[in-house]
mmCIF file of C-alpha atoms and ligand atoms in Angstrom:
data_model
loop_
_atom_site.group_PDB
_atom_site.id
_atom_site.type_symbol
_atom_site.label_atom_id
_atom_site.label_comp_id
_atom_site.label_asym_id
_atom_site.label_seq_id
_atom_site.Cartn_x
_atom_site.Cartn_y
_atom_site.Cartn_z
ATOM 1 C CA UNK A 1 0.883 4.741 -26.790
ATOM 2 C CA UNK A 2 1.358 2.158 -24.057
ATOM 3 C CA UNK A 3 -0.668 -0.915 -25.238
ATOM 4 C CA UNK A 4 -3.301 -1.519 -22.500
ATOM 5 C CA UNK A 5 -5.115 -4.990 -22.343
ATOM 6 C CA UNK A 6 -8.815 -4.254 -22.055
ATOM 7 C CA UNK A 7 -8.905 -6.001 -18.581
ATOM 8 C CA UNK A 8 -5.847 -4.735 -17.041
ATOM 9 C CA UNK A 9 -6.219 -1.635 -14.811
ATOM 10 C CA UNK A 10 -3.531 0.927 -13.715
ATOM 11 C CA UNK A 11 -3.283 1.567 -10.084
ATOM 12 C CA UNK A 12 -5.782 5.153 -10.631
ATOM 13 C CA UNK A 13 -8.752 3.138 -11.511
ATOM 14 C CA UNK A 14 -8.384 0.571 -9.006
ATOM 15 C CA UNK A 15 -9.788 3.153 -6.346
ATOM 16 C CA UNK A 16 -12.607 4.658 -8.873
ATOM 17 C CA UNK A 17 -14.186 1.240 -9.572
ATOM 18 C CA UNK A 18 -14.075 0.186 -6.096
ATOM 19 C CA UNK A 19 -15.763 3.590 -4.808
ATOM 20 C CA UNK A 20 -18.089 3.141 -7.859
ATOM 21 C CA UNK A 21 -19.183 -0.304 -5.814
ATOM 22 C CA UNK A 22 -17.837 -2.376 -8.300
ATOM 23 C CA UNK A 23 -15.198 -5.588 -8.500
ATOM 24 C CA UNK A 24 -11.612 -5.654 -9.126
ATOM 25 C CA UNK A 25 -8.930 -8.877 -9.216
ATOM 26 C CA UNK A 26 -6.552 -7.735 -6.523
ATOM 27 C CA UNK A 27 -2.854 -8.911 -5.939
ATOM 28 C CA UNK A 28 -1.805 -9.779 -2.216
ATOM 29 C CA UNK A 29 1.074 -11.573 -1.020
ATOM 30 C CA UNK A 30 -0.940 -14.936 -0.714
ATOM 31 C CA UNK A 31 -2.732 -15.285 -3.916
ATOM 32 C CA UNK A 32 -5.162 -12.729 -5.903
ATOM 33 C CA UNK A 33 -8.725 -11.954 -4.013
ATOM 34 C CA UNK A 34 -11.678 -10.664 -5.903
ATOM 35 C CA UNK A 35 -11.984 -7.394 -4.204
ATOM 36 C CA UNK A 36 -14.707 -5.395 -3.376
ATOM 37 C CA UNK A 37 -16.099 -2.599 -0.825
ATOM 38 C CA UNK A 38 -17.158 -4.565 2.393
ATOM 39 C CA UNK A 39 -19.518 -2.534 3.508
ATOM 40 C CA UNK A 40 -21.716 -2.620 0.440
ATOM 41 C CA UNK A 41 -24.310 -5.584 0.354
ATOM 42 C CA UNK A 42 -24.611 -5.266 -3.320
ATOM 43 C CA UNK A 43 -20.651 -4.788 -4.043
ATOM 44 C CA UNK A 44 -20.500 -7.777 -1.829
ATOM 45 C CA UNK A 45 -23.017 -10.227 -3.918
ATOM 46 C CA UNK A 46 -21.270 -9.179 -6.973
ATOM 47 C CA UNK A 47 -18.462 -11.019 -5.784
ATOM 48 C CA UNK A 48 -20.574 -14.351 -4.285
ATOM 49 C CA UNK A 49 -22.345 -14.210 -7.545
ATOM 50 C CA UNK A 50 -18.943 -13.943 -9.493
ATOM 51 C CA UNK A 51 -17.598 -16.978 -8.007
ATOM 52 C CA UNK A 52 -20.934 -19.110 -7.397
ATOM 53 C CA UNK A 53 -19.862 -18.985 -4.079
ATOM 54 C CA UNK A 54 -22.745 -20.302 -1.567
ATOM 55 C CA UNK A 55 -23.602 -17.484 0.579
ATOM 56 C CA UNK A 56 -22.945 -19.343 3.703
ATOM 57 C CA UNK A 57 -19.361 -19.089 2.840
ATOM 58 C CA UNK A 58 -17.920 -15.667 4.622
ATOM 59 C CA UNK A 59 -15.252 -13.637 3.154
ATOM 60 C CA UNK A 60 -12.057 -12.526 4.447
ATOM 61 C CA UNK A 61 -12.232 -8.443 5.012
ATOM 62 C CA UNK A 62 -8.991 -6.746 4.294
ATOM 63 C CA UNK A 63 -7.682 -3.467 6.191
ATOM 64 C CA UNK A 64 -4.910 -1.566 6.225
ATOM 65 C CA UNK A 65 -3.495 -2.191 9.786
ATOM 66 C CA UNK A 66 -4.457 -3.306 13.410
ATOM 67 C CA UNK A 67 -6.183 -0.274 14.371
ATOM 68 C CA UNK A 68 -8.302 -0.338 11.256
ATOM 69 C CA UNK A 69 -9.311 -3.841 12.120
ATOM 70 C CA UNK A 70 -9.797 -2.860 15.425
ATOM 71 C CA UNK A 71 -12.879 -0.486 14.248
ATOM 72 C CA UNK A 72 -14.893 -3.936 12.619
ATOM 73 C CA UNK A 73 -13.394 -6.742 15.417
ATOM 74 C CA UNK A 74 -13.354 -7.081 19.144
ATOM 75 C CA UNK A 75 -9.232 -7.758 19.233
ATOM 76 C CA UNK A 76 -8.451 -9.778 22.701
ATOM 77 C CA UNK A 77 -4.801 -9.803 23.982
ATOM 78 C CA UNK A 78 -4.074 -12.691 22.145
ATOM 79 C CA UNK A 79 -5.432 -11.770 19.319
ATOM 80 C CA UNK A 80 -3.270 -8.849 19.925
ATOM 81 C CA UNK A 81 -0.400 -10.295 19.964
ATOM 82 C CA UNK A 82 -0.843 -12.120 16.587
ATOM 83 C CA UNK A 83 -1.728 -9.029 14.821
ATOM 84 C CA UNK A 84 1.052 -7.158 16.287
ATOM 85 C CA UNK A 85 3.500 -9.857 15.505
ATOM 86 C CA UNK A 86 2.297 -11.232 11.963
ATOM 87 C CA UNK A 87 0.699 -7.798 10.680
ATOM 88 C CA UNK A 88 4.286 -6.124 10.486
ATOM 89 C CA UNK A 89 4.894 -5.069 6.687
ATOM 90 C CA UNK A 90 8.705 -6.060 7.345
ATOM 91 C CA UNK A 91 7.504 -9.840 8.172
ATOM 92 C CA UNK A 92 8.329 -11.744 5.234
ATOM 93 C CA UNK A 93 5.661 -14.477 6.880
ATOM 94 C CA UNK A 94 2.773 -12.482 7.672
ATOM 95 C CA UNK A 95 -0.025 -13.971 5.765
ATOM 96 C CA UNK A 96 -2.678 -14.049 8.459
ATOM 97 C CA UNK A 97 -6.133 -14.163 9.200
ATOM 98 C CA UNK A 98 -7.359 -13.502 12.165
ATOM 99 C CA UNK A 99 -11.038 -13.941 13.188
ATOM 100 C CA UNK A 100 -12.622 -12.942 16.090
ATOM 101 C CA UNK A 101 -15.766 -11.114 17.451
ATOM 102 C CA UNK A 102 -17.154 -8.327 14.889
ATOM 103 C CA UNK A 103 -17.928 -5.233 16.482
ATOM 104 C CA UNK A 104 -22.075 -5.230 15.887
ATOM 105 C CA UNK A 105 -23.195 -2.327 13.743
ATOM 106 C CA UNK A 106 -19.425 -1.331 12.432
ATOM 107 C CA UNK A 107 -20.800 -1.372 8.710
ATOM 108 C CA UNK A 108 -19.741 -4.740 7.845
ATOM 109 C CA UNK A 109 -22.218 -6.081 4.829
ATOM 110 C CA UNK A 110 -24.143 -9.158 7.417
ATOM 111 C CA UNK A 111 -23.578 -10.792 3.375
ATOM 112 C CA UNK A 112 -20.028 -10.471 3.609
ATOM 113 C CA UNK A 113 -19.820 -12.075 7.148
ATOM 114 C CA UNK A 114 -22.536 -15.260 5.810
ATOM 115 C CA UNK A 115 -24.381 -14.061 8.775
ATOM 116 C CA UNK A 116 -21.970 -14.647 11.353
ATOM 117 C CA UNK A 117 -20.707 -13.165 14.516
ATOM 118 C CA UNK A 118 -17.518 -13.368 13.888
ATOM 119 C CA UNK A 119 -15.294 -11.519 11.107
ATOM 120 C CA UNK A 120 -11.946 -12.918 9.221
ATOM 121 C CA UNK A 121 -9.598 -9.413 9.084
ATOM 122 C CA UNK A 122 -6.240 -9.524 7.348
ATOM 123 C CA UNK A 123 -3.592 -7.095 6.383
ATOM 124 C CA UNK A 124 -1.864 -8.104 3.587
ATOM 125 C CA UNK A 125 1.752 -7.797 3.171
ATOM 126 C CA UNK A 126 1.536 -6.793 -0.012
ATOM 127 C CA UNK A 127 2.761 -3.016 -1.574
ATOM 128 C CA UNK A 128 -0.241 -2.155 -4.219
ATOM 129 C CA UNK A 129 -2.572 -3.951 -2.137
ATOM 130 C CA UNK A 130 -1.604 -2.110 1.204
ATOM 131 C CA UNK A 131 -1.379 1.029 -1.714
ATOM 132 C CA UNK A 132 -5.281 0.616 -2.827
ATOM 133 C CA UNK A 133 -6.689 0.014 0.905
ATOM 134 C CA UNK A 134 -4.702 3.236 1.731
ATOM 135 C CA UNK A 135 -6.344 5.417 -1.244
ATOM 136 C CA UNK A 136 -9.793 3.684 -1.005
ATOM 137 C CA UNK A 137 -9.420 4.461 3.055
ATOM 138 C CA UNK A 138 -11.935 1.279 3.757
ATOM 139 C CA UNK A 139 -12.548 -2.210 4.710
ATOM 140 C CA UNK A 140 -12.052 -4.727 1.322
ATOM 141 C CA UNK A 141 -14.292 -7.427 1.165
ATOM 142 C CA UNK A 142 -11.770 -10.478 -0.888
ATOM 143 C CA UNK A 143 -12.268 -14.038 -1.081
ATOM 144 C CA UNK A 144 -9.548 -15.892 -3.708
ATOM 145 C CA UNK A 145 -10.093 -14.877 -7.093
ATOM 146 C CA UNK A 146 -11.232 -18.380 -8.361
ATOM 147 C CA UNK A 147 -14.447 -19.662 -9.212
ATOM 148 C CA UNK A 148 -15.638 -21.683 -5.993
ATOM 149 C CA UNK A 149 -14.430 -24.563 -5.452
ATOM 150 C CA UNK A 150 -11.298 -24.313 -7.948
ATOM 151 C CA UNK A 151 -7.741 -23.808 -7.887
ATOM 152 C CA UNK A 152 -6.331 -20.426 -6.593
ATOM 153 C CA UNK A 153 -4.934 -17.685 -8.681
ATOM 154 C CA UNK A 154 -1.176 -16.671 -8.230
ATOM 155 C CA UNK A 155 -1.052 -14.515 -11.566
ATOM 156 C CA UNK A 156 -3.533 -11.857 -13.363
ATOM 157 C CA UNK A 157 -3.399 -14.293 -16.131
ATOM 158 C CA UNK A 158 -5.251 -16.996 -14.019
ATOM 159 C CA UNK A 159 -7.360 -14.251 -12.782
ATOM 160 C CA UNK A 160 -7.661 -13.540 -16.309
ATOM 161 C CA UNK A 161 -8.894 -16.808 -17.675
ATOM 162 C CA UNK A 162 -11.555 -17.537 -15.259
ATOM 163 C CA UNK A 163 -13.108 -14.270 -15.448
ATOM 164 C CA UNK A 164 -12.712 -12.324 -18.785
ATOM 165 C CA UNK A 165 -13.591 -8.952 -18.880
ATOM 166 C CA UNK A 166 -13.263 -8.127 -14.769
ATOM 167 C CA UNK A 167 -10.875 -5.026 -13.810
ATOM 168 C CA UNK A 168 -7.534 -6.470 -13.073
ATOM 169 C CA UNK A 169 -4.726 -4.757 -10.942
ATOM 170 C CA UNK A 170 -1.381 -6.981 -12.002
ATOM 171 C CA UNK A 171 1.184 -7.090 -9.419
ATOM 172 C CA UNK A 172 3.092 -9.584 -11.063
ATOM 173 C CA UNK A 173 3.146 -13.138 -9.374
ATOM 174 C CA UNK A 174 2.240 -13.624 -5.599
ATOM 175 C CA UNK A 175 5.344 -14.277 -3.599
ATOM 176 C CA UNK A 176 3.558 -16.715 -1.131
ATOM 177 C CA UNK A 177 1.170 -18.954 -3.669
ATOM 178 C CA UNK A 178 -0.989 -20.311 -1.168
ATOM 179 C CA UNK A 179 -3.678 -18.375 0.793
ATOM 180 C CA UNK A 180 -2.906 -17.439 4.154
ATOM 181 C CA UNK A 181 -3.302 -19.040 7.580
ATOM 182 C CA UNK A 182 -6.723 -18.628 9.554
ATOM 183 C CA UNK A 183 -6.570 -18.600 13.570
ATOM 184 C CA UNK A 184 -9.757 -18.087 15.482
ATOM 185 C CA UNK A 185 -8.936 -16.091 18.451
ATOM 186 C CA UNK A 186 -12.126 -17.060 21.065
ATOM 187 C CA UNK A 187 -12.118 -16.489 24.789
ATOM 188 C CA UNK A 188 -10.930 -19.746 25.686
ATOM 189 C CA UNK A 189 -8.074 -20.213 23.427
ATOM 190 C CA UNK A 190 -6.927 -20.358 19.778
ATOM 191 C CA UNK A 191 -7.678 -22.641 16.805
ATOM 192 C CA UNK A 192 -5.977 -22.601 13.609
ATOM 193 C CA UNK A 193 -8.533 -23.209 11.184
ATOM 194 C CA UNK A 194 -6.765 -23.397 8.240
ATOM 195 C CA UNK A 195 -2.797 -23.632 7.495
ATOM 196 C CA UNK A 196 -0.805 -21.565 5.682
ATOM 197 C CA UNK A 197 2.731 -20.472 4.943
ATOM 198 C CA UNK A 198 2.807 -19.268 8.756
ATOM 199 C CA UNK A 199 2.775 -22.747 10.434
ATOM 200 C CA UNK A 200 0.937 -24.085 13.795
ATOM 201 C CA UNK A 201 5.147 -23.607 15.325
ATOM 202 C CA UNK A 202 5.149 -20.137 14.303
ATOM 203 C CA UNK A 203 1.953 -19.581 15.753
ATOM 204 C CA UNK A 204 3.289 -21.049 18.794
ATOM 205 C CA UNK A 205 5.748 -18.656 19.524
ATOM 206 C CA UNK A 206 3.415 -15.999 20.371
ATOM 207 C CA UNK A 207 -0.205 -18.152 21.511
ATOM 208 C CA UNK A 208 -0.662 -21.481 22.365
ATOM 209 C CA UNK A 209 -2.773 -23.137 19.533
ATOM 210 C CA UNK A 210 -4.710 -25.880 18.934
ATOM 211 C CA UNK A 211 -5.586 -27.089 15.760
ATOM 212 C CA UNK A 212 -9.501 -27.210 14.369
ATOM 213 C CA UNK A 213 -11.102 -30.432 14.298
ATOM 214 C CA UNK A 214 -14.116 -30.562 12.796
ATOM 215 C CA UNK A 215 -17.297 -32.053 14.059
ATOM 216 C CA UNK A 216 -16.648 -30.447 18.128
ATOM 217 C CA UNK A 217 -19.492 -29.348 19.717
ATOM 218 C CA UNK A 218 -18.210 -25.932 19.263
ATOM 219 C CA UNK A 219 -17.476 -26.515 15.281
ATOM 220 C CA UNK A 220 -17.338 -23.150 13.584
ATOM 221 C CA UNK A 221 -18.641 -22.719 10.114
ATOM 222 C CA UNK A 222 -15.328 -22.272 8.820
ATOM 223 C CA UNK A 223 -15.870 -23.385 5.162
ATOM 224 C CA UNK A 224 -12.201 -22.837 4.562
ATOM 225 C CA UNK A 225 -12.459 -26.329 5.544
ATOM 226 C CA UNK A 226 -15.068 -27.538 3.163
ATOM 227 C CA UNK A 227 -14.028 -30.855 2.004
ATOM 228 C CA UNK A 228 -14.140 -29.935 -1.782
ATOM 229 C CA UNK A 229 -12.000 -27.020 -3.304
ATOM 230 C CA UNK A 230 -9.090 -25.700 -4.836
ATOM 231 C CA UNK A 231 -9.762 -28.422 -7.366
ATOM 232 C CA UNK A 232 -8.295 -28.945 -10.763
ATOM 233 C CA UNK A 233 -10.423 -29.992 -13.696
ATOM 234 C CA UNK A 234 -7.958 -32.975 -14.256
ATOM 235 C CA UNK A 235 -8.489 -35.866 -11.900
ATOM 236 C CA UNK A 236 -5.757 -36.171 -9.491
ATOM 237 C CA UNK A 237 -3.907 -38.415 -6.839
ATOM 238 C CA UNK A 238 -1.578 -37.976 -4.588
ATOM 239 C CA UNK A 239 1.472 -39.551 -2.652
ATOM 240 C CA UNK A 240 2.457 -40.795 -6.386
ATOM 241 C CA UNK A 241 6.528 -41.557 -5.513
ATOM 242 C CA UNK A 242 6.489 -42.102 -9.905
ATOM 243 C CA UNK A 243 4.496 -41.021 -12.685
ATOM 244 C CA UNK A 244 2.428 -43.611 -14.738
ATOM 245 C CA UNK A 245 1.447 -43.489 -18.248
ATOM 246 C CA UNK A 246 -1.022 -40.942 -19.377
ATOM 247 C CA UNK A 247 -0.053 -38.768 -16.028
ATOM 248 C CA UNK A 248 1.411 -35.273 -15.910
ATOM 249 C CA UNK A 249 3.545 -35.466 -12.654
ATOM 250 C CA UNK A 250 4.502 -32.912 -10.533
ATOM 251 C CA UNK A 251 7.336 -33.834 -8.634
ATOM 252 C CA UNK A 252 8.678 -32.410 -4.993
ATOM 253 C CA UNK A 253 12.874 -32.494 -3.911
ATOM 254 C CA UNK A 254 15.836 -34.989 -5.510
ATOM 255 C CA UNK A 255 13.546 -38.071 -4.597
ATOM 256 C CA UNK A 256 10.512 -37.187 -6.871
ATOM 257 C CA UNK A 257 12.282 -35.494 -9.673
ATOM 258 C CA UNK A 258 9.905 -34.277 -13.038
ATOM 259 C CA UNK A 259 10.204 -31.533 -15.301
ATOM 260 C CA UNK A 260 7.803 -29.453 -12.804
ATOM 261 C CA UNK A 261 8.989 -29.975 -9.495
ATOM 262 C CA UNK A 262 7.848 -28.269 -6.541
ATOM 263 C CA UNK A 263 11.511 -27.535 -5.227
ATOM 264 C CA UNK A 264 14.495 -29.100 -6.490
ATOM 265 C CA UNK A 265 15.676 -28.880 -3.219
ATOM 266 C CA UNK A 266 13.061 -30.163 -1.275
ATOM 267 C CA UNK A 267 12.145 -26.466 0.166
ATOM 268 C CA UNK A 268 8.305 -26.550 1.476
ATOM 269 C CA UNK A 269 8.276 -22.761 1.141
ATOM 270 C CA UNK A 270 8.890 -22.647 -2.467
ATOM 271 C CA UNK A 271 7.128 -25.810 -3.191
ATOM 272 C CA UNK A 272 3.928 -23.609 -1.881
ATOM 273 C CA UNK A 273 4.658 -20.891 -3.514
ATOM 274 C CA UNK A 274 5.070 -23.264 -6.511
ATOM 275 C CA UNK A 275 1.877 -25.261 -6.388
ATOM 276 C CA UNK A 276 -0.930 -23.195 -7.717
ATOM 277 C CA UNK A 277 1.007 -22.031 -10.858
ATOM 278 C CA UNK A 278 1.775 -26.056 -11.174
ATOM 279 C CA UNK A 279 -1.502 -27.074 -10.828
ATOM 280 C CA UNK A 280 -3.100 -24.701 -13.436
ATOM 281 C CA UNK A 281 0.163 -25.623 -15.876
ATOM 282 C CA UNK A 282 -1.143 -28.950 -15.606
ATOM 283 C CA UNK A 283 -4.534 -28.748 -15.722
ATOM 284 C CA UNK A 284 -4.574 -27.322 -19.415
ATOM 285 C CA UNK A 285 -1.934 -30.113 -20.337
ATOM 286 C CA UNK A 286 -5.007 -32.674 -21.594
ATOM 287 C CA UNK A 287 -3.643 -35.232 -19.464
ATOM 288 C CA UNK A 288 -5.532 -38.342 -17.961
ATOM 289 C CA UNK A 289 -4.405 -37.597 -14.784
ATOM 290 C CA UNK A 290 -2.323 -34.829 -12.436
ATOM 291 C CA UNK A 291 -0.122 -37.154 -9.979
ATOM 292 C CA UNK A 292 1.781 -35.436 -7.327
ATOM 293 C CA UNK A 293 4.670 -36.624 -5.548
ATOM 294 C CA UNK A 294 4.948 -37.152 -1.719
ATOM 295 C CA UNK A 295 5.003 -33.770 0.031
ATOM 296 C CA UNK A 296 6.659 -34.019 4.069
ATOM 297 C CA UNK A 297 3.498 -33.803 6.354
ATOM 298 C CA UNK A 298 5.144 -31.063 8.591
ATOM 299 C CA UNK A 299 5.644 -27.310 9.149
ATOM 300 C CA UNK A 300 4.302 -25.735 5.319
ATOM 301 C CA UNK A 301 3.686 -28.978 4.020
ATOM 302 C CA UNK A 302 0.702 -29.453 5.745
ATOM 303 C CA UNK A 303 -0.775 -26.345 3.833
ATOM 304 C CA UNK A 304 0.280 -28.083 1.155
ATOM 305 C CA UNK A 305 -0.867 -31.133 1.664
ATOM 306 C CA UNK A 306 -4.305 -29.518 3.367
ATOM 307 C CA UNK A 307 -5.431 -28.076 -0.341
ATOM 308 C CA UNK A 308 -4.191 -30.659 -2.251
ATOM 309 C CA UNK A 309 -6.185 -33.404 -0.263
ATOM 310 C CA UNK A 310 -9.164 -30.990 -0.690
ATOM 311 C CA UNK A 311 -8.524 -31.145 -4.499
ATOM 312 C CA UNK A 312 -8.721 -35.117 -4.885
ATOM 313 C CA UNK A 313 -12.144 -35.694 -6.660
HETATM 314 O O1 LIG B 401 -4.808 -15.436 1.407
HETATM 315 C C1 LIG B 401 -6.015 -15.291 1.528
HETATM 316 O O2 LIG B 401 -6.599 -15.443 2.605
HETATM 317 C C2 LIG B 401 -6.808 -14.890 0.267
HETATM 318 C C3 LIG B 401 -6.377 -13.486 -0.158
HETATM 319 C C4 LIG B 401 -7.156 -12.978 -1.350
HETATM 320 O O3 LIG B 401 -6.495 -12.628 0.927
HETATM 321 N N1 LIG B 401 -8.198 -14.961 0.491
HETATM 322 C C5 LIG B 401 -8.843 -16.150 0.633
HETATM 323 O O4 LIG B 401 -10.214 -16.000 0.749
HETATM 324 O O5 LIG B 401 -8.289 -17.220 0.658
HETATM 325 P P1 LIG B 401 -11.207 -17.225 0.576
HETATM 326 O O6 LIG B 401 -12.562 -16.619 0.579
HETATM 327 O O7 LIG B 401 -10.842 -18.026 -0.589
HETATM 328 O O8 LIG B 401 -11.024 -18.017 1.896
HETATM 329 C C6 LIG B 401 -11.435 -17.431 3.094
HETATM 330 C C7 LIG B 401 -11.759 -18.474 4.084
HETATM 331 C C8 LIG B 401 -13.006 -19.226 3.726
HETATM 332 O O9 LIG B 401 -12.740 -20.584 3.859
HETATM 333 C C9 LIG B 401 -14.018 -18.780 4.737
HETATM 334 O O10 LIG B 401 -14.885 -19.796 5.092
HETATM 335 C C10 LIG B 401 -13.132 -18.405 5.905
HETATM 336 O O11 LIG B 401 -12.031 -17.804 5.310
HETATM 337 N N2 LIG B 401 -13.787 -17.413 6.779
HETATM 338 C C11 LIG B 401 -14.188 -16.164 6.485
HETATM 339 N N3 LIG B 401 -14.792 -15.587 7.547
HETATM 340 C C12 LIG B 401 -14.759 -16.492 8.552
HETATM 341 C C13 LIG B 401 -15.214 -16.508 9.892
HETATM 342 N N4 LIG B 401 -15.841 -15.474 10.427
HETATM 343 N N5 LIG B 401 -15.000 -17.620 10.632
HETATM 344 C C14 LIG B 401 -14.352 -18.675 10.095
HETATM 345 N N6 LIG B 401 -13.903 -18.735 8.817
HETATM 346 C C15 LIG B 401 -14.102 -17.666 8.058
HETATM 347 MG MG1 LIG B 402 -10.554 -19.536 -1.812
#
């Protein structure tokens, strides 16, 4: 008999807990998402309560394609466009989040959406994931699979450790490692909320964009830019260019070497994909301190550098 950890599920049960209302640790392309049935208040506070996640904080709703996120949001052509372009299973950088308008009444749990009038949809590229949506034939209610307000899971093991016991589906480790780009699509333009692996010049190409800044008149609640989160236990700085004593460093290119460096090479798109799994490596190392070495403020390093400033205590 094939030994089966107690938490790890097979893709069969996936779809039979979900319908059953209940919580599973899902694999995407970004990072895992606790996932649940969307339209299902209590599915839905399983998941808030879960994480401790304040319920002003919306989750991301997960679909199969456009025209299945078309049924929940009010899609304008920009919007559109995006999905069209970024939504394509054959993209290798298609990890994003679109939110716009929800379509009033479409079933949406009002818990899942904080309240809002707006709704986050994503497709992920991602086979199993794109393989349970298909069988479970619904909307998938999945913030990041990390208590709030600490570091993101890239591996069922990290799903694992912070919550024993929950229904895991393991795809192995998530090819992207960071979680995916937000754009808001309104009437009178597009703002990137929060940065991911597909960057404000690949954006670009297809909309113009402007980036978020907080505090406009117009401010969304877009929590995804609380200050705090994705926060190791471990105090840590960044910008270090050199470890000091008592530090675990985590080093980026052929300037910053350490044992754990982001990318040898200096490649921000492995360095993201890197940076999670780093992070939690270092966090149970007992250290004083995590230091970090400079990351290159442009294109994916300002995802990077976006959660790891959030993660400075
Ligand atoms: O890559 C990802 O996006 C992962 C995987 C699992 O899909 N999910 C993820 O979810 O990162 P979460 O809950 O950790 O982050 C979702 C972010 C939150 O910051 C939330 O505030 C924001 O999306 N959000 C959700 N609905 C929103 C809305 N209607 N308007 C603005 N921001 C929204
Ligand atoms: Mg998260």
């Amino acid at each position: 008999m094939v030994h089966k950890p107690a938490t790890q599920i097979i893709f069969d049960d996936a779809n039979t807990i979900l319908k059953s209302g209940k919580v599973i640790g899902l694999p995407t392309d970004t990072v895992y998402g606790l996932a649940a049935d969307a339209r299902s208040d209590l599915a839905v506070a399983e998941i808030y309560a879960l994480k401790s996640r304040p319920s002003f904080n919306p989750l991301i709703i997960h679909v199969q394609d456009l025209q299945q996120a078309q049924r929940y949001g009010e899609f304008n052509a920009e919007a559109i466009r995006l999905a069209q372009h970024f939504w394509t299973p054959s993209k290798t950088a298609s990890a994003l989040t679109i939110v716009v308008p929800y379509k009033k009444d479409s079933g949406i749990s009002s818990l899942a959406l904080a309240g809002l009038d707006t709704i986050a949809l994503r497709v992920p590229n991602h086979t199993l994931a794109l393989k349970v949506l298909s069988q479970f034939n619904g909307p998938l209610a999945a913030p990041s699979a990390n208590p709030s307000n600490c570091l993101s899971p890239t591996t069922a093991e990290h799903v694992r450790t912070a919550f024993p016991g929950l229904p895991i589906l393991d795809g192995g480790t998530c090819t992207i490692g960071i979680e995916s780009t937000i754009v808001w699509c309104k009437d009178d333009g597009v703002l990137l909320l929060r940065p991911g692996i597909v960057t404000q010049e690949d954006l670009k190409v297809i909309v113009p964009v402007q980036k978020f800044i907080p505090g406009q008149d117009d401010a969304p609640q877009a929590p995804g830019s609380l200050k705090k989160h994705y926060a190791p236990k471990t105090p840590m700085v960044i910008n270090m260019t050199k470890p000091l004593p008592g530090d675990v460093y985590i080093g980026f290119g052929p300037d910053y070497p350490s044992s754990m460096n982001l990318s040898e090479t200096g490649d921000l798109k492995e360095a993201a994909g890197n940076l999670f799994r780093y992070l939690h490596t270092a966090d149970t190392q007992n250290k004083q301190r995590i230091a970090i070495a400079p990351i290159p403020d442009s294109g994916i390093g300002q995802a990077i550098n976006d959660r790891l400033s959030r993660g400075i205590k």
